[in-house]
Short mmCIF file of C-alpha atoms and ligand atoms in Angstrom, two decimals:
data_model
loop_
_atom_site.label_atom_id
_atom_site.label_comp_id
_atom_site.label_asym_id
_atom_site.label_seq_id
_atom_site.Cartn_x
_atom_site.Cartn_y
_atom_site.Cartn_z
CA MET S 1 -9.01 -0.34 24.43
CA ALA S 2 -7.13 2.80 23.38
CA ARG S 3 -8.69 4.89 20.64
CA PRO S 4 -7.20 4.00 17.23
CA PHE S 5 -4.97 6.49 15.40
CA HIS S 6 -6.59 5.93 12.00
CA LEU S 7 -9.74 7.55 10.66
CA ASN S 8 -12.81 6.03 9.06
CA THR S 9 -12.03 7.21 5.51
CA PRO S 10 -14.51 8.35 2.86
CA LEU S 11 -15.87 5.84 0.36
CA LEU S 12 -16.44 7.83 -2.83
CA GLU S 13 -18.22 6.75 -5.97
CA SER S 14 -16.15 7.74 -9.00
CA VAL S 15 -18.33 8.72 -11.93
CA SER S 16 -15.49 8.80 -14.44
CA MET S 17 -14.01 5.47 -13.38
CA THR S 18 -17.50 3.97 -13.40
CA LYS S 19 -17.78 5.12 -17.01
CA CYS S 20 -14.38 3.58 -17.75
CA VAL S 21 -15.09 0.15 -16.20
CA GLY S 22 -18.82 -0.11 -16.87
CA THR S 23 -19.62 -1.04 -13.27
CA PRO S 24 -19.87 1.28 -10.24
CA VAL S 25 -16.42 2.09 -8.87
CA PHE S 26 -15.99 2.97 -5.20
CA LEU S 27 -12.80 4.55 -3.93
CA LYS S 28 -11.67 3.92 -0.37
CA MET S 29 -9.73 7.14 0.19
CA GLU S 30 -6.84 6.01 2.38
CA ASN S 31 -4.85 9.00 1.13
CA SER S 32 -6.87 11.04 3.63
CA GLN S 33 -5.51 9.17 6.65
CA PRO S 34 -3.21 11.03 9.03
CA SER S 35 0.29 10.40 7.61
CA GLY S 36 -1.15 10.02 4.10
CA SER S 37 -1.71 6.29 3.63
CA PHE S 38 -3.45 3.16 4.92
CA LYS S 39 -0.27 2.25 6.81
CA ILE S 40 -1.48 4.06 9.92
CA ARG S 41 -4.16 1.38 10.44
CA GLY S 42 -1.74 -1.49 10.95
CA ILE S 43 1.14 0.47 12.42
CA GLY S 44 -1.14 2.30 14.86
CA HIS S 45 -2.57 -1.02 16.00
CA LEU S 46 0.83 -2.69 16.28
CA CYS S 47 2.35 0.18 18.27
CA GLN S 48 -0.61 0.27 20.64
CA GLN S 49 0.01 -3.42 21.34
CA LEU S 50 3.81 -3.48 21.42
CA ALA S 51 5.21 -0.01 22.04
CA THR S 52 3.39 1.53 25.00
CA GLN S 53 6.37 0.90 27.33
CA SER S 54 8.96 1.26 24.60
CA LYS S 55 12.08 3.40 24.92
CA GLY S 56 11.80 4.03 21.18
CA VAL S 57 10.58 2.50 17.94
CA VAL S 58 12.58 1.78 14.81
CA CYS S 59 10.89 1.28 11.45
CA SER S 60 12.37 0.44 8.05
CA SER S 61 10.42 1.94 5.24
CA GLY S 62 10.14 2.97 1.62
CA GLY S 63 8.45 6.06 3.08
CA ASN S 64 4.85 5.60 4.11
CA ALA S 65 5.24 3.01 6.85
CA GLY S 66 7.85 5.36 8.28
CA MET S 67 5.44 8.31 8.06
CA ALA S 68 2.84 6.29 9.96
CA ALA S 69 5.35 5.11 12.58
CA ALA S 70 6.68 8.65 13.09
CA TYR S 71 3.14 10.03 13.49
CA VAL S 72 2.07 7.31 15.93
CA ALA S 73 5.29 7.57 17.95
CA ARG S 74 4.85 11.34 18.27
CA LYS S 75 1.30 10.83 19.54
CA MET S 76 2.50 8.16 21.97
CA ARG S 77 5.44 10.37 23.06
CA VAL S 78 7.93 7.69 22.10
CA PRO S 79 11.09 8.52 20.08
CA ALA S 80 11.10 7.19 16.50
CA THR S 81 13.99 6.24 14.24
CA ILE S 82 13.06 5.66 10.62
CA VAL S 83 15.51 3.87 8.35
CA VAL S 84 14.98 4.54 4.65
CA PRO S 85 16.98 3.60 1.54
CA SER S 86 18.81 6.21 -0.54
CA SER S 87 16.07 5.99 -3.20
CA THR S 88 13.70 7.82 -0.83
CA PRO S 89 12.97 11.36 -2.05
CA GLN S 90 14.27 14.24 0.08
CA LEU S 91 10.71 15.48 0.61
CA VAL S 92 9.96 12.28 2.57
CA VAL S 93 13.06 12.69 4.73
CA GLN S 94 11.93 16.25 5.46
CA ARG S 95 8.37 15.16 6.33
CA LEU S 96 9.67 12.44 8.63
CA GLN S 97 11.85 14.96 10.41
CA ASP S 98 8.88 17.33 10.66
CA GLN S 99 7.08 14.53 12.54
CA GLY S 100 9.96 14.58 15.02
CA ALA S 101 11.61 11.36 13.83
CA THR S 102 15.32 10.67 13.50
CA VAL S 103 15.97 9.60 9.92
CA LYS S 104 18.75 7.24 8.92
CA ILE S 105 19.51 6.62 5.24
CA THR S 106 20.98 3.17 4.67
CA GLY S 107 21.49 1.13 1.50
CA LYS S 108 19.92 1.27 -1.91
CA VAL S 109 16.55 -0.43 -1.42
CA TRP S 110 14.14 -1.17 1.41
CA ASP S 111 15.69 -4.59 2.18
CA ASP S 112 19.02 -2.87 3.01
CA ALA S 113 17.28 -0.36 5.28
CA ASN S 114 15.46 -3.21 6.98
CA THR S 115 18.70 -5.01 7.84
CA GLU S 116 19.87 -1.82 9.56
CA ALA S 117 16.55 -1.36 11.41
CA LEU S 118 16.75 -4.91 12.75
CA ARG S 119 20.32 -4.27 13.87
CA LEU S 120 19.31 -1.07 15.67
CA ALA S 121 16.41 -2.84 17.38
CA GLU S 122 18.85 -5.44 18.66
CA THR S 123 21.72 -3.18 19.71
CA GLU S 124 19.73 -0.20 21.00
CA GLY S 125 16.81 -2.11 22.53
CA LEU S 126 14.27 -0.37 20.31
CA THR S 127 10.88 -1.79 19.35
CA TYR S 128 11.03 -2.95 15.73
CA VAL S 129 8.07 -1.82 13.62
CA PRO S 130 7.90 -3.84 10.39
CA PRO S 131 6.25 -2.13 7.39
CA PHE S 132 4.25 -5.12 6.09
CA ASP S 133 5.06 -8.50 7.65
CA HIS S 134 3.26 -8.87 10.98
CA PRO S 135 -0.17 -10.26 12.02
CA LEU S 136 -0.90 -7.12 14.07
CA LEU S 137 -0.41 -4.98 10.95
CA TRP S 138 -2.81 -7.18 8.98
CA GLN S 139 -5.35 -7.01 11.78
CA GLY S 140 -5.06 -3.22 11.79
CA HIS S 141 -5.39 -2.98 8.00
CA SER S 142 -8.45 -5.26 8.04
CA SER S 143 -10.52 -2.42 9.56
CA LEU S 144 -10.55 -0.96 6.07
CA ILE S 145 -12.86 -3.72 4.85
CA SER S 146 -15.16 -3.69 7.88
CA GLU S 147 -15.69 0.05 7.26
CA VAL S 148 -16.58 -0.67 3.64
CA ALA S 149 -18.95 -3.45 4.69
CA ALA S 150 -20.69 -1.07 7.07
CA SER S 151 -21.33 1.53 4.37
CA LEU S 152 -21.59 -0.29 1.02
CA GLU S 153 -25.00 -1.87 0.63
CA VAL S 154 -23.89 -4.65 -1.69
CA LYS S 155 -20.93 -6.97 -1.77
CA PRO S 156 -18.15 -5.70 -4.08
CA GLY S 157 -17.57 -7.54 -7.36
CA ALA S 158 -13.80 -7.25 -6.82
CA VAL S 159 -11.23 -5.41 -4.73
CA LEU S 160 -8.35 -3.66 -6.45
CA LEU S 161 -5.16 -2.86 -4.54
CA SER S 162 -1.38 -2.48 -4.76
CA VAL S 163 1.16 -4.93 -3.39
CA GLY S 164 4.58 -4.01 -2.04
CA GLY S 165 5.57 -6.47 0.68
CA GLY S 166 2.00 -7.78 0.85
CA GLY S 167 0.80 -6.29 4.15
CA LEU S 168 -2.15 -4.48 2.59
CA LEU S 169 -3.13 -7.63 0.71
CA CYS S 170 -3.01 -9.72 3.92
CA GLY S 171 -5.05 -7.12 5.80
CA VAL S 172 -7.67 -6.92 3.06
CA VAL S 173 -7.96 -10.71 2.87
CA GLN S 174 -8.35 -10.86 6.64
CA GLY S 175 -11.02 -8.15 6.41
CA LEU S 176 -12.85 -10.07 3.66
CA LYS S 177 -12.79 -13.16 5.89
CA ASP S 178 -14.11 -11.16 8.87
CA VAL S 179 -17.15 -9.92 6.95
CA GLY S 180 -17.82 -13.16 5.04
CA TRP S 181 -16.71 -11.87 1.62
CA THR S 182 -14.02 -14.46 0.84
CA ASP S 183 -15.58 -15.14 -2.57
CA VAL S 184 -14.74 -11.57 -3.69
CA PRO S 185 -11.76 -11.64 -6.07
CA VAL S 186 -8.78 -9.45 -5.23
CA ILE S 187 -6.78 -7.87 -8.05
CA ALA S 188 -3.25 -7.41 -6.74
CA MET S 189 -1.23 -4.87 -8.71
CA GLU S 190 2.51 -4.27 -8.89
CA THR S 191 4.80 -2.44 -11.27
CA VAL S 192 7.32 -4.22 -13.46
CA GLY S 193 10.58 -4.09 -11.50
CA ALA S 194 8.87 -4.17 -8.10
CA ASP S 195 7.05 -7.42 -8.74
CA CYS S 196 8.02 -9.81 -5.95
CA PHE S 197 4.44 -11.07 -5.49
CA ASN S 198 3.93 -11.76 -9.18
CA ALA S 199 7.31 -13.52 -9.34
CA ALA S 200 6.32 -15.73 -6.39
CA VAL S 201 2.91 -16.53 -7.88
CA LYS S 202 4.52 -17.47 -11.21
CA ALA S 203 7.25 -19.58 -9.57
CA GLY S 204 4.93 -21.24 -7.04
CA ARG S 205 7.37 -20.32 -4.25
CA LEU S 206 8.78 -17.20 -2.58
CA VAL S 207 11.21 -15.41 -4.87
CA THR S 208 13.75 -12.73 -3.96
CA LEU S 209 14.23 -10.19 -6.74
CA ASP S 210 17.81 -9.23 -7.65
CA ASP S 211 17.01 -5.53 -7.57
CA ILE S 212 14.18 -3.01 -7.56
CA THR S 213 14.16 -1.29 -10.92
CA SER S 214 10.71 0.35 -10.72
CA GLU S 215 10.28 3.99 -9.69
CA ALA S 216 7.39 2.89 -7.45
CA LYS S 217 9.84 2.64 -4.57
CA CYS S 218 7.11 2.08 -1.98
CA LEU S 219 6.31 -1.20 -3.72
CA GLY S 220 9.99 -2.05 -3.59
CA ALA S 221 10.37 -5.06 -1.32
CA LYS S 222 12.54 -7.77 -2.85
CA THR S 223 10.54 -10.61 -1.27
CA VAL S 224 6.81 -10.65 -0.55
CA CYS S 225 5.73 -11.79 2.92
CA ARG S 226 5.01 -15.50 3.26
CA LYS S 227 1.39 -14.99 4.30
CA ALA S 228 0.59 -13.10 1.08
CA PHE S 229 2.14 -15.92 -0.94
CA GLU S 230 0.15 -18.51 1.05
CA TYR S 231 -3.07 -16.63 0.34
CA SER S 232 -2.25 -16.67 -3.37
CA GLN S 233 -2.08 -20.48 -3.20
CA SER S 234 -5.36 -20.90 -1.32
CA SER S 235 -8.22 -22.57 -3.15
CA GLN S 236 -10.67 -20.63 -0.95
CA LEU S 237 -9.55 -17.28 -2.40
CA THR S 238 -9.22 -15.68 -5.84
CA ILE S 239 -6.19 -13.43 -5.99
CA ILE S 240 -5.28 -12.19 -9.44
CA SER S 241 -1.69 -10.91 -9.69
CA GLU S 242 -1.09 -8.40 -12.48
CA LEU S 243 1.59 -5.93 -13.53
CA VAL S 244 1.65 -2.49 -15.09
CA THR S 245 4.63 -0.54 -16.32
CA ASP S 246 5.99 2.49 -14.47
CA GLN S 247 4.68 4.62 -17.34
CA GLN S 248 1.16 3.25 -16.83
CA ALA S 249 1.33 3.78 -13.06
CA LEU S 250 2.57 7.35 -13.47
CA SER S 251 0.04 8.16 -16.13
CA ALA S 252 -2.70 6.84 -13.77
CA VAL S 253 -1.41 9.18 -11.05
CA GLU S 254 -1.70 12.10 -13.47
CA THR S 255 -5.16 11.10 -14.67
CA PHE S 256 -6.40 10.72 -11.08
CA LEU S 257 -5.13 14.21 -10.34
CA GLY S 258 -6.82 15.63 -13.43
CA GLN S 259 -9.74 18.01 -13.40
CA TYR S 260 -12.30 15.43 -14.56
CA GLU S 261 -11.13 12.89 -11.99
CA GLU S 262 -10.60 13.05 -8.24
CA ARG S 263 -8.07 15.93 -8.19
CA VAL S 264 -6.06 14.01 -5.62
CA LEU S 265 -2.30 13.46 -5.82
CA VAL S 266 -1.14 9.96 -4.88
CA GLU S 267 2.20 8.27 -5.42
CA MET S 268 3.14 5.68 -8.01
CA ALA S 269 2.65 2.82 -5.54
CA CYS S 270 -1.03 3.76 -5.60
CA GLY S 271 -0.99 4.55 -9.31
CA ALA S 272 -0.26 0.86 -9.93
CA ALA S 273 -3.77 0.00 -8.70
CA LEU S 274 -5.44 2.95 -10.44
CA ALA S 275 -3.76 1.95 -13.70
CA ALA S 276 -5.75 -1.29 -13.71
CA VAL S 277 -8.83 0.84 -14.31
CA TYR S 278 -7.40 3.42 -16.70
CA SER S 279 -5.33 1.00 -18.79
CA GLY S 280 -8.30 -1.31 -19.44
CA LEU S 281 -6.86 -4.20 -17.42
CA VAL S 282 -10.14 -4.82 -15.58
CA HIS S 283 -11.85 -5.13 -18.97
CA ARG S 284 -9.19 -7.52 -20.21
CA LEU S 285 -9.67 -9.74 -17.12
CA GLN S 286 -13.39 -9.81 -17.90
CA ASP S 287 -12.73 -10.67 -21.56
CA GLU S 288 -10.42 -13.48 -20.45
CA GLY S 289 -13.12 -14.85 -18.15
CA ARG S 290 -10.97 -14.26 -15.04
CA LEU S 291 -13.52 -11.78 -13.74
CA PRO S 292 -17.25 -12.10 -14.36
CA ALA S 293 -18.59 -10.15 -17.37
CA LEU S 294 -21.32 -8.82 -15.12
CA LEU S 295 -19.16 -7.47 -12.35
CA GLY S 296 -20.53 -6.03 -9.10
CA PRO S 297 -19.14 -2.75 -7.75
CA LEU S 298 -15.38 -2.45 -7.98
CA LEU S 299 -13.74 -1.41 -4.71
CA VAL S 300 -10.47 0.45 -5.31
CA ILE S 301 -8.16 0.91 -2.33
CA VAL S 302 -6.63 4.35 -2.87
CA CYS S 303 -3.65 3.56 -0.67
CA GLY S 304 -2.29 7.12 -0.98
CA GLY S 305 1.34 7.89 -0.18
CA SER S 306 3.32 10.97 0.81
CA SER S 307 6.39 10.43 -1.37
CA VAL S 308 5.08 12.79 -4.02
CA ASP S 309 4.58 16.48 -4.71
CA MET S 310 4.36 18.40 -7.99
CA GLU S 311 8.15 18.67 -8.23
CA GLN S 312 8.60 14.93 -7.70
CA LEU S 313 5.81 14.22 -10.20
CA ASN S 314 7.54 16.36 -12.84
CA HIS S 315 10.85 14.69 -12.06
CA LEU S 316 9.27 11.26 -12.61
CA LYS S 317 7.57 12.41 -15.81
CA HIS S 318 10.90 13.59 -17.15
CA LYS S 319 12.63 10.37 -16.11
CA LEU S 320 9.99 8.07 -17.57
CA HIS S 321 9.25 10.25 -20.63
CA THR S 322 5.49 10.11 -20.20
N1 LIG J 401 5.06 0.81 1.38
C1 LIG J 401 5.95 0.31 2.42
C2 LIG J 401 6.92 -0.70 1.94
O1 LIG J 401 7.90 -0.17 1.11
C3 LIG J 401 6.58 1.46 3.18
O2 LIG J 401 7.58 1.27 3.82
O3 LIG J 401 6.01 2.53 3.16
N2 LIG J 401 0.80 1.80 -1.28
C4 LIG J 401 1.62 2.64 -0.62
C5 LIG J 401 1.40 4.11 -0.75
C6 LIG J 401 2.66 2.12 0.18
O4 LIG J 401 3.47 2.94 0.83
C7 LIG J 401 2.85 0.72 0.24
C8 LIG J 401 3.92 0.10 1.08
C9 LIG J 401 1.96 -0.11 -0.48
C10 LIG J 401 0.95 0.48 -1.22
C11 LIG J 401 2.06 -1.60 -0.45
O5 LIG J 401 1.77 -2.09 0.80
P1 LIG J 401 2.38 -3.46 1.33
O6 LIG J 401 3.85 -3.28 1.47
O7 LIG J 401 1.68 -3.66 2.61
O8 LIG J 401 2.05 -4.46 0.30
C12 LIG J 401 8.85 -1.11 0.62
#
């Protein structure tokens, strides 16, 4: 089998978050992957299976799936076209081009860009690389949990992650199944306005949002993938769907960057998960009896993201008045 494109990322114990939650907090630092997020795991795996003979790949993305696809395509010497919505910051477009990709800006949100990517795949004969809805992506993402299982001595008390289209969630659940940790609750975080998973869980069926109003554009799929919804309905699993505001997600990004924290800059999509720690949500879930009062180590997936730099952070701060 070909060597994977992703790295075995560090698993760091966070002293300050441990203080905040009252149980050891371990950070799976997916921000340190090539291309800046966990997406390389699934997309690398999918492209190694489907794109070796390809005349080119086309990926629709809020940013990070595209970054992963562009990186992998460059390594595989296959041309890449990345279709992004107009909400994608210029810095992402530049980074994609730096990876050698052709960038096409189509529509307002990811769903519009995806329609165009599917059209290009059909008309140009390109290999379509989906950002979150494919079993090969989930299989690739699941390596994240097997790495944790190999280095963490005890089973986590809970896993904390962000949900966009649900690919990370599906990969983590698959990973938990692979290592026999299906009884570990998963806290699935979204921002208000990019909350397609929460809407589906509440409605008991898949829901398509009218619009994406959150600034966490990389969580901005209008409909969560069916598999993620099915997992949320399974009696074998505990998946807790929760929301934070954009202000909370952004403030978590700033705290995480701060001198007493990890000094790592991640984007708001990742801040949504971090906010569950900083905003006291984990505590609230314990108070409500939805998580055990005596919780084992909390595993936080620091999903990362390249759609941010100091200028973009200041722009968001201004916009959201934090
Ligand atoms: N972002 C996708 C989907 O966007 C993309 O195209 O890049 N954290 C970060 C940093 C992400 O970039 C994403 C997904 C997620 C979390 C959520 O992952 P998902 O989509 O697998 O649930 C519209």
